């Protein structure tokens, strides 16, 4: 996975809350960082970098410009804008709530 660019969308443990307690997203990002991936996150509830494995995972404000190899949809917030996800974007949908996205793979 070395040098893969992965964007984690939605950090909180459940939709529509700004709470990182008990969220699996942090462990997932830790594993990705340790594997050598370049990781960013997109979540309108949070804007500061998140410390993971001795590094800070940046908040991405322009997700399309991040040019991710893979988008991991971790938490599907109702107010989250996903219009930037193109038909050629590979999306790993861990929420089962992203019907209609092109190249969507269910976790």
JSON list of C-alpha atoms in Angstrom, two decimals:
[
{"chain": "A", "resi": 1, "resn": "UNK", "atom": "CA", "xyz": [0.00, 0.00, 0.00]},
{"chain": "A", "resi": 2, "resn": "UNK", "atom": "CA", "xyz": [3.06, 2.20, 0.07]},
{"chain": "A", "resi": 3, "resn": "UNK", "atom": "CA", "xyz": [2.42, 5.72, -1.23]},
{"chain": "A", "resi": 4, "resn": "UNK", "atom": "CA", "xyz": [-1.28, 5.12, -1.89]},
{"chain": "A", "resi": 5, "resn": "UNK", "atom": "CA", "xyz": [-3.38, 8.23, -1.31]},
{"chain": "A", "resi": 6, "resn": "UNK", "atom": "CA", "xyz": [-6.40, 7.40, 0.80]},
{"chain": "A", "resi": 7, "resn": "UNK", "atom": "CA", "xyz": [-9.10, 9.82, 1.86]},
{"chain": "A", "resi": 8, "resn": "UNK", "atom": "CA", "xyz": [-11.21, 8.81, 4.87]},
{"chain": "A", "resi": 9, "resn": "UNK", "atom": "CA", "xyz": [-14.63, 10.46, 4.71]},
{"chain": "A", "resi": 10, "resn": "UNK", "atom": "CA", "xyz": [-16.42, 10.88, 8.03]},
{"chain": "A", "resi": 11, "resn": "UNK", "atom": "CA", "xyz": [-14.50, 10.35, 11.26]},
{"chain": "A", "resi": 12, "resn": "UNK", "atom": "CA", "xyz": [-17.07, 10.17, 14.02]},
{"chain": "A", "resi": 13, "resn": "UNK", "atom": "CA", "xyz": [-18.40, 6.92, 15.43]},
{"chain": "A", "resi": 14, "resn": "UNK", "atom": "CA", "xyz": [-21.92, 7.60, 14.17]},
{"chain": "A", "resi": 15, "resn": "UNK", "atom": "CA", "xyz": [-23.55, 9.91, 11.62]},
{"chain": "A", "resi": 16, "resn": "UNK", "atom": "CA", "xyz": [-24.26, 13.55, 12.34]},
{"chain": "A", "resi": 17, "resn": "UNK", "atom": "CA", "xyz": [-22.22, 13.94, 15.52]},
{"chain": "A", "resi": 18, "resn": "UNK", "atom": "CA", "xyz": [-18.90, 15.67, 16.15]},
{"chain": "A", "resi": 19, "resn": "UNK", "atom": "CA", "xyz": [-17.48, 13.08, 18.52]},
{"chain": "A", "resi": 20, "resn": "UNK", "atom": "CA", "xyz": [-14.32, 11.03, 18.02]},
{"chain": "A", "resi": 21, "resn": "UNK", "atom": "CA", "xyz": [-14.77, 8.87, 21.12]},
{"chain": "A", "resi": 22, "resn": "UNK", "atom": "CA", "xyz": [-14.83, 5.17, 20.25]},
{"chain": "A", "resi": 23, "resn": "UNK", "atom": "CA", "xyz": [-14.57, 5.79, 16.52]},
{"chain": "A", "resi": 24, "resn": "UNK", "atom": "CA", "xyz": [-12.84, 3.04, 14.56]},
{"chain": "A", "resi": 25, "resn": "UNK", "atom": "CA", "xyz": [-11.70, 5.64, 12.01]},
{"chain": "A", "resi": 26, "resn": "UNK", "atom": "CA", "xyz": [-8.65, 6.48, 14.12]},
{"chain": "A", "resi": 27, "resn": "UNK", "atom": "CA", "xyz": [-7.47, 2.85, 14.22]},
{"chain": "A", "resi": 28, "resn": "UNK", "atom": "CA", "xyz": [-8.10, 2.50, 10.51]},
{"chain": "A", "resi": 29, "resn": "UNK", "atom": "CA", "xyz": [-6.07, 5.64, 9.77]},
{"chain": "A", "resi": 30, "resn": "UNK", "atom": "CA", "xyz": [-3.31, 4.42, 12.11]},
{"chain": "A", "resi": 31, "resn": "UNK", "atom": "CA", "xyz": [-3.03, 1.18, 10.14]},
{"chain": "A", "resi": 32, "resn": "UNK", "atom": "CA", "xyz": [-3.01, 3.03, 6.82]},
{"chain": "A", "resi": 33, "resn": "UNK", "atom": "CA", "xyz": [-0.30, 5.46, 7.99]},
{"chain": "A", "resi": 34, "resn": "UNK", "atom": "CA", "xyz": [1.85, 2.60, 9.32]},
{"chain": "A", "resi": 35, "resn": "UNK", "atom": "CA", "xyz": [1.44, 0.87, 5.95]},
{"chain": "A", "resi": 36, "resn": "UNK", "atom": "CA", "xyz": [2.96, 3.87, 4.21]},
{"chain": "A", "resi": 37, "resn": "UNK", "atom": "CA", "xyz": [-0.18, 5.39, 2.76]},
{"chain": "A", "resi": 38, "resn": "UNK", "atom": "CA", "xyz": [-0.65, 9.12, 2.44]},
{"chain": "A", "resi": 39, "resn": "UNK", "atom": "CA", "xyz": [-3.85, 9.67, 4.43]},
{"chain": "A", "resi": 40, "resn": "UNK", "atom": "CA", "xyz": [-6.17, 12.63, 4.70]},
{"chain": "A", "resi": 41, "resn": "UNK", "atom": "CA", "xyz": [-9.67, 13.00, 6.05]},
{"chain": "A", "resi": 42, "resn": "UNK", "atom": "CA", "xyz": [-12.77, 14.91, 5.00]},
{"chain": "A", "resi": 43, "resn": "UNK", "atom": "CA", "xyz": [-15.43, 15.65, 7.62]},
{"chain": "A", "resi": 44, "resn": "UNK", "atom": "CA", "xyz": [-17.27, 18.95, 7.99]},
{"chain": "A", "resi": 45, "resn": "UNK", "atom": "CA", "xyz": [-17.47, 18.38, 11.76]},
{"chain": "A", "resi": 46, "resn": "UNK", "atom": "CA", "xyz": [-13.68, 18.59, 12.20]},
{"chain": "A", "resi": 47, "resn": "UNK", "atom": "CA", "xyz": [-11.06, 20.91, 10.75]},
{"chain": "A", "resi": 48, "resn": "UNK", "atom": "CA", "xyz": [-7.85, 20.31, 12.71]},
{"chain": "A", "resi": 49, "resn": "UNK", "atom": "CA", "xyz": [-5.20, 17.70, 11.91]},
{"chain": "A", "resi": 50, "resn": "UNK", "atom": "CA", "xyz": [-5.72, 14.45, 13.82]},
{"chain": "A", "resi": 51, "resn": "UNK", "atom": "CA", "xyz": [-2.68, 12.87, 15.52]},
{"chain": "A", "resi": 52, "resn": "UNK", "atom": "CA", "xyz": [-2.17, 9.27, 14.37]},
{"chain": "A", "resi": 53, "resn": "UNK", "atom": "CA", "xyz": [0.94, 7.10, 14.82]},
{"chain": "A", "resi": 54, "resn": "UNK", "atom": "CA", "xyz": [3.26, 10.02, 15.52]},
{"chain": "A", "resi": 55, "resn": "UNK", "atom": "CA", "xyz": [2.07, 12.03, 12.53]},
{"chain": "A", "resi": 56, "resn": "UNK", "atom": "CA", "xyz": [-0.82, 14.36, 11.90]},
{"chain": "A", "resi": 57, "resn": "UNK", "atom": "CA", "xyz": [-3.47, 13.36, 9.40]},
{"chain": "A", "resi": 58, "resn": "UNK", "atom": "CA", "xyz": [-4.62, 16.56, 7.72]},
{"chain": "A", "resi": 59, "resn": "UNK", "atom": "CA", "xyz": [-8.18, 17.72, 7.28]},
{"chain": "A", "resi": 60, "resn": "UNK", "atom": "CA", "xyz": [-8.80, 18.03, 3.56]},
{"chain": "A", "resi": 61, "resn": "UNK", "atom": "CA", "xyz": [-11.06, 20.92, 2.60]},
{"chain": "A", "resi": 62, "resn": "UNK", "atom": "CA", "xyz": [-10.95, 20.33, -1.15]},
{"chain": "A", "resi": 63, "resn": "UNK", "atom": "CA", "xyz": [-11.34, 16.54, -1.42]},
{"chain": "A", "resi": 64, "resn": "UNK", "atom": "CA", "xyz": [-11.32, 16.38, -5.21]},
{"chain": "A", "resi": 65, "resn": "UNK", "atom": "CA", "xyz": [-7.95, 18.15, -5.27]},
{"chain": "A", "resi": 66, "resn": "UNK", "atom": "CA", "xyz": [-6.51, 15.51, -2.88]},
{"chain": "A", "resi": 67, "resn": "UNK", "atom": "CA", "xyz": [-6.73, 13.11, -5.85]},
{"chain": "A", "resi": 68, "resn": "UNK", "atom": "CA", "xyz": [-7.15, 9.99, -3.72]},
{"chain": "A", "resi": 69, "resn": "UNK", "atom": "CA", "xyz": [-6.48, 6.52, -5.08]},
{"chain": "A", "resi": 70, "resn": "UNK", "atom": "CA", "xyz": [-9.21, 5.30, -2.75]},
{"chain": "A", "resi": 71, "resn": "UNK", "atom": "CA", "xyz": [-11.99, 7.01, -0.82]},
{"chain": "A", "resi": 72, "resn": "UNK", "atom": "CA", "xyz": [-13.00, 5.18, 2.35]},
{"chain": "A", "resi": 73, "resn": "UNK", "atom": "CA", "xyz": [-16.49, 6.25, 3.31]},
{"chain": "A", "resi": 74, "resn": "UNK", "atom": "CA", "xyz": [-16.39, 5.59, 7.05]},
{"chain": "A", "resi": 75, "resn": "UNK", "atom": "CA", "xyz": [-19.31, 7.69, 8.36]},
{"chain": "A", "resi": 76, "resn": "UNK", "atom": "CA", "xyz": [-22.08, 9.08, 6.15]},
{"chain": "A", "resi": 77, "resn": "UNK", "atom": "CA", "xyz": [-23.21, 12.40, 7.60]},
{"chain": "A", "resi": 78, "resn": "UNK", "atom": "CA", "xyz": [-26.52, 13.70, 6.18]},
{"chain": "A", "resi": 79, "resn": "UNK", "atom": "CA", "xyz": [-25.05, 17.17, 5.55]},
{"chain": "A", "resi": 80, "resn": "UNK", "atom": "CA", "xyz": [-21.81, 15.92, 3.99]},
{"chain": "A", "resi": 81, "resn": "UNK", "atom": "CA", "xyz": [-21.28, 17.06, 0.42]},
{"chain": "A", "resi": 82, "resn": "UNK", "atom": "CA", "xyz": [-20.21, 14.07, -1.66]},
{"chain": "A", "resi": 83, "resn": "UNK", "atom": "CA", "xyz": [-20.84, 15.71, -5.03]},
{"chain": "A", "resi": 84, "resn": "UNK", "atom": "CA", "xyz": [-17.07, 15.83, -5.64]},
{"chain": "A", "resi": 85, "resn": "UNK", "atom": "CA", "xyz": [-16.97, 12.02, -5.95]},
{"chain": "A", "resi": 86, "resn": "UNK", "atom": "CA", "xyz": [-16.74, 11.25, -9.65]},
{"chain": "A", "resi": 87, "resn": "UNK", "atom": "CA", "xyz": [-17.84, 8.15, -11.52]},
{"chain": "A", "resi": 88, "resn": "UNK", "atom": "CA", "xyz": [-14.21, 7.04, -11.76]},
{"chain": "A", "resi": 89, "resn": "UNK", "atom": "CA", "xyz": [-13.50, 7.46, -8.03]},
{"chain": "A", "resi": 90, "resn": "UNK", "atom": "CA", "xyz": [-13.06, 4.14, -6.24]},
{"chain": "A", "resi": 91, "resn": "UNK", "atom": "CA", "xyz": [-15.13, 4.24, -3.03]},
{"chain": "A", "resi": 92, "resn": "UNK", "atom": "CA", "xyz": [-14.97, 1.65, -0.28]},
{"chain": "A", "resi": 93, "resn": "UNK", "atom": "CA", "xyz": [-18.36, 2.09, 1.39]},
{"chain": "A", "resi": 94, "resn": "UNK", "atom": "CA", "xyz": [-18.23, 0.97, 5.02]},
{"chain": "A", "resi": 95, "resn": "UNK", "atom": "CA", "xyz": [-21.60, 2.62, 5.67]},
{"chain": "A", "resi": 96, "resn": "UNK", "atom": "CA", "xyz": [-23.83, 0.86, 3.13]},
{"chain": "A", "resi": 97, "resn": "UNK", "atom": "CA", "xyz": [-25.50, 4.29, 2.71]},
{"chain": "A", "resi": 98, "resn": "UNK", "atom": "CA", "xyz": [-23.91, 5.62, -0.45]},
{"chain": "A", "resi": 99, "resn": "UNK", "atom": "CA", "xyz": [-26.13, 4.28, -3.17]},
{"chain": "A", "resi": 100, "resn": "UNK", "atom": "CA", "xyz": [-25.58, 5.85, -6.55]},
{"chain": "A", "resi": 101, "resn": "UNK", "atom": "CA", "xyz": [-21.85, 6.41, -6.30]},
{"chain": "A", "resi": 102, "resn": "UNK", "atom": "CA", "xyz": [-19.84, 5.09, -9.21]},
{"chain": "A", "resi": 103, "resn": "UNK", "atom": "CA", "xyz": [-17.22, 2.41, -8.50]},
{"chain": "A", "resi": 104, "resn": "UNK", "atom": "CA", "xyz": [-18.67, 1.81, -5.04]},
{"chain": "A", "resi": 105, "resn": "UNK", "atom": "CA", "xyz": [-17.49, -1.31, -3.26]},
{"chain": "A", "resi": 106, "resn": "UNK", "atom": "CA", "xyz": [-19.20, -2.45, -0.05]},
{"chain": "A", "resi": 107, "resn": "UNK", "atom": "CA", "xyz": [-17.03, -3.35, 2.89]}
]
